[in-house]
Amino acid sequence: MTGQPNELSRREKLAYGCGDLSSNLMWGLTSAYLMFYYTDIYGIPAASVAWILLFARVFDAFCDPAIGWVVDRKGGLFIRPLIRNLAIPLGIADFFCFMPFPLSPTGKILWAGGTYIIFGAVYSCINTPYGALAPMMTKSAKERVDLNSFRMMGCQVGQFCIAALTIPAITWLGGGNSMAHRQRGITIFVLLLSFLGIILWRVVAKNCVARYPTMPARHDIRKTLKLLFKNKLWLICNAIVFQQFIVIAALYGFAIYYVKCVLGGTDGLGGAVLTLASVCSFIGASCCPISARRLGIMKTATMATALQGVAYAAMLLSGAWLPGFFIAFVALALGQGLMSPISYVFLATAIDNGRAVDGTGAAGLAYSINTLISKVSMGVTGFVLAFCLSYGRYDASALVINQNTAIWVTTGFVVLPLVSVIIQYGLLILWRSVQGSGKKFLVSSP
């Protein structure tokens, strides 16, 4: 333990939230607009986009266990210097990811895939240690909820900025709505975002203190993995995260297509819907600490998941009826925001439980595999969503959307995440059962 005060200051919580704010100015842009950028601005066919999203996500997902292993070998005090040193490379990689070089069709695919892989790999090397830092900052369940709520609020502020500014900024900075104008606009916009993101990561490195840093440990990776996979809570947490990121990927990555193809709206309305999602998710994340204290963490998670399920069912019944869609969408985003901090509390509990039961203490590896799961989930979901566009014969230049396209977009935006929410609800019941039957759990467990 360091000589720092045990209680986290509001400044430190805000500083920690800056990490996810930066992530969502960079990574959030790829989650919400990369598919749109590839299909509608850079002119890559949807089927090719599907494979780019899948291969890039799966490839760089395996960077997470690698950096987690490094963190375990170096110890928790290694994290802050790592974040500080990787801030600038991450900003550069983000900029190149949205650089629309005028290449041949094949060249565009190779450039898009290569830059996305590099960006994702560098992002893994900074975001995975950032996530592993939280359990080292405090052992208090209450402060962990607060800390991860600030993290999620930072996430939602970033998503709000991306949702509200991207389409107008691309048009304004580019000077028009043609493909050439949009390409110029997004290049300038991403350059500004990357610069701001670098500054925010430096704030994290300067202000966030690991009071309970893990010590350097040379684990036998095969033995450590074997022990991790015996940790039932950790396995359930990974399964919950996989389902949760299907919902996130569909919500932010496919909303603009749903607005265009089902609701008959414009790109601008799509941006407004994403802005609404960010505002409601922020409200949900802000209410999480209050709900967790009054109802308990498990009841809050169950309520948030049930709310999302009801919202998706209502959205499916509403079809193209705008009032019904917006009511359901607000409920969906509130539920998603309310649930978002809890998965990180579950993960911290699972890691602590593994340390208490078998003494593994491999926080970096345990967290990094959880991050790998989230990236694989987003990669697979992006693959499925892009193929929904391909099977629906989506045409970015079409003035009239055909019924087949609307059906496939509805499948990707509503049906797929609805199934995931139902599975997630079952996993929460399983978590409660396993936790209740466990022989050794920490007091700080939810």
Coordinates of N, CA, C and O in Angstrom, one line a residue, residues 287-344:
C287 N -27.2 7.7 -11.9 CA -28.2 7.2 -10.9 C -27.7 5.9 -10.3 O -28.3 5.4 -9.3
C288 N -26.7 5.3 -10.9 CA -26.3 3.9 -10.4 C -25.8 3.9 -9.0 O -26.3 3.1 -8.2
P289 N -25.0 4.9 -8.5 CA -24.6 4.9 -7.1 C -25.8 5.0 -6.1 O -25.8 4.3 -5.1
I290 N -26.7 5.8 -6.5 CA -27.9 6.0 -5.6 C -28.7 4.8 -5.6 O -29.1 4.3 -4.5
S291 N -29.0 4.2 -6.7 CA -29.8 2.9 -6.8 C -29.0 1.8 -6.1 O -29.7 1.0 -5.3
A292 N -27.7 1.7 -6.2 CA -26.9 0.6 -5.6 C -27.0 0.7 -4.1 O -27.0 -0.3 -3.4
R293 N -27.0 2.0 -3.6 CA -27.0 2.1 -2.1 C -28.4 1.8 -1.6 O -28.5 1.3 -0.5
R294 N -29.5 2.2 -2.3 CA -30.8 2.0 -1.8 C -31.4 0.6 -2.1 O -32.1 0.0 -1.2
L295 N -31.1 0.0 -3.2 CA -31.6 -1.2 -3.6 C -30.6 -2.4 -3.5 O -31.0 -3.6 -3.5
G296 N -29.3 -2.0 -3.6 CA -28.3 -3.1 -3.7 C -27.8 -3.2 -5.1 O -28.6 -2.9 -6.1
I297 N -26.6 -3.7 -5.3 CA -26.0 -3.8 -6.6 C -26.8 -4.8 -7.5 O -27.0 -4.5 -8.7
M298 N -27.1 -5.9 -6.9 CA -27.7 -7.0 -7.7 C -29.1 -6.6 -8.2 O -29.5 -6.8 -9.3
K299 N -29.9 -6.0 -7.3 CA -31.2 -5.6 -7.7 C -31.2 -4.5 -8.7 O -32.0 -4.4 -9.7
T300 N -30.2 -3.6 -8.6 CA -30.0 -2.5 -9.6 C -29.7 -3.2 -11.0 O -30.2 -2.8 -12.0
A301 N -28.8 -4.1 -11.0 CA -28.4 -4.8 -12.3 C -29.6 -5.5 -12.9 O -29.8 -5.4 -14.1
T302 N -30.4 -6.2 -12.0 CA -31.6 -6.9 -12.5 C -32.6 -6.0 -13.1 O -33.2 -6.2 -14.2
M303 N -32.8 -4.9 -12.4 CA -33.8 -3.9 -12.9 C -33.3 -3.2 -14.2 O -34.1 -3.1 -15.1
A304 N -32.0 -2.9 -14.3 CA -31.5 -2.3 -15.5 C -31.7 -3.2 -16.7 O -32.0 -2.8 -17.8
T305 N -31.4 -4.5 -16.5 CA -31.5 -5.5 -17.6 C -32.9 -5.7 -18.0 O -33.2 -5.8 -19.2
A306 N -33.8 -5.8 -17.0 CA -35.2 -6.0 -17.4 C -35.7 -4.8 -18.1 O -36.5 -4.9 -19.1
L307 N -35.3 -3.6 -17.7 CA -35.8 -2.3 -18.4 C -35.3 -2.4 -19.9 O -36.1 -2.0 -20.8
Q308 N -34.1 -2.8 -20.2 CA -33.6 -2.9 -21.5 C -34.5 -3.9 -22.4 O -34.8 -3.7 -23.5
G309 N -34.8 -5.1 -21.7 CA -35.6 -6.1 -22.4 C -37.0 -5.5 -22.8 O -37.4 -5.7 -23.9
V310 N -37.6 -4.9 -21.9 CA -38.9 -4.3 -22.1 C -38.8 -3.2 -23.2 O -39.7 -3.1 -24.1
A311 N -37.8 -2.4 -23.2 CA -37.6 -1.4 -24.2 C -37.4 -2.0 -25.6 O -38.0 -1.4 -26.6
Y312 N -36.6 -3.0 -25.7 CA -36.5 -3.6 -27.0 C -37.8 -4.2 -27.6 O -38.1 -4.1 -28.8
A313 N -38.5 -4.9 -26.7 CA -39.8 -5.4 -27.1 C -40.7 -4.3 -27.6 O -41.4 -4.5 -28.6
A314 N -40.8 -3.2 -26.9 CA -41.6 -2.1 -27.3 C -41.2 -1.5 -28.6 O -42.0 -1.1 -29.4
M315 N -39.9 -1.4 -28.8 CA -39.3 -0.9 -30.0 C -39.7 -1.8 -31.2 O -40.0 -1.3 -32.3
L316 N -39.7 -3.1 -31.0 CA -40.0 -4.0 -32.0 C -41.5 -3.9 -32.4 O -41.9 -3.9 -33.6
L317 N -42.4 -3.7 -31.4 CA -43.8 -3.5 -31.7 C -44.1 -2.1 -32.3 O -45.0 -2.0 -33.1
S318 N -43.3 -1.1 -32.0 CA -43.5 0.2 -32.5 C -43.2 0.4 -34.0 O -43.9 1.2 -34.7
G319 N -42.3 -0.4 -34.5 CA -41.9 -0.3 -35.9 C -41.4 1.1 -36.3 O -40.5 1.7 -35.7
A320 N -42.0 1.7 -37.3 CA -41.6 3.0 -37.8 C -42.4 4.2 -37.1 O -42.2 5.3 -37.5
W321 N -43.2 3.8 -36.0 CA -43.9 4.9 -35.3 C -43.0 5.6 -34.4 O -42.5 5.1 -33.4
L322 N -42.7 6.9 -34.8 CA -41.7 7.7 -34.1 C -41.9 7.9 -32.6 O -41.0 7.7 -31.8
P323 N -43.1 8.2 -32.1 CA -43.3 8.4 -30.7 C -43.0 7.1 -29.9 O -42.3 7.2 -28.8
G324 N -43.5 6.0 -30.4 CA -43.2 4.7 -29.7 C -41.7 4.4 -29.7 O -41.2 3.9 -28.7
F325 N -41.0 4.7 -30.8 CA -39.6 4.4 -30.9 C -38.8 5.3 -29.9 O -38.0 4.7 -29.1
F326 N -39.1 6.5 -29.8 CA -38.4 7.4 -28.9 C -38.6 7.1 -27.4 O -37.7 7.1 -26.6
I327 N -39.9 6.7 -27.1 CA -40.1 6.3 -25.7 C -39.3 5.1 -25.3 O -38.7 5.0 -24.3
A328 N -39.4 4.1 -26.2 CA -38.6 2.8 -26.0 C -37.1 3.1 -26.0 O -36.4 2.5 -25.2
F329 N -36.7 4.0 -26.9 CA -35.2 4.2 -27.0 C -34.7 4.9 -25.7 O -33.6 4.6 -25.2
V330 N -35.5 5.9 -25.2 CA -35.1 6.5 -23.9 C -34.9 5.5 -22.8 O -34.0 5.5 -22.0
A331 N -35.9 4.6 -22.7 CA -35.9 3.6 -21.6 C -34.7 2.7 -21.8 O -34.0 2.3 -20.9
L332 N -34.4 2.3 -23.1 CA -33.3 1.4 -23.4 C -32.0 2.1 -23.0 O -31.1 1.5 -22.3
A333 N -31.8 3.3 -23.3 CA -30.5 4.0 -23.0 C -30.3 4.2 -21.5 O -29.2 4.1 -21.0
L334 N -31.4 4.5 -20.8 CA -31.4 4.7 -19.4 C -30.9 3.4 -18.7 O -30.1 3.3 -17.8
G335 N -31.5 2.3 -19.2 CA -31.2 0.9 -18.6 C -29.8 0.6 -18.9 O -29.1 0.0 -18.0
Q336 N -29.3 0.9 -20.1 CA -27.9 0.5 -20.5 C -26.9 1.4 -19.7 O -25.9 0.9 -19.2
G337 N -27.2 2.6 -19.4 CA -26.4 3.5 -18.6 C -26.4 3.0 -17.2 O -25.3 3.1 -16.5
L338 N -27.5 2.6 -16.6 CA -27.6 2.2 -15.3 C -26.8 0.9 -15.0 O -26.2 0.7 -14.0
M339 N -26.7 0.0 -16.0 CA -26.0 -1.2 -15.9 C -24.5 -1.1 -16.1 O -23.7 -1.9 -15.6
S340 N -24.1 -0.1 -16.9 CA -22.7 0.0 -17.3 C -21.7 0.0 -16.2 O -20.7 -0.7 -16.3
P341 N -21.9 0.7 -15.1 CA -20.8 0.7 -14.1 C -20.8 -0.6 -13.3 O -19.7 -1.0 -12.8
I342 N -21.9 -1.4 -13.3 CA -22.0 -2.5 -12.4 C -21.1 -3.7 -12.9 O -20.6 -4.4 -12.1
S343 N -21.0 -3.8 -14.2 CA -20.2 -4.9 -14.8 C -18.7 -4.8 -14.3 O -18.1 -5.8 -14.0
Y344 N -18.2 -3.5 -14.1 CA -16.9 -3.4 -13.6 C -16.8 -3.7 -12.1 O -15.7 -4.2 -11.6

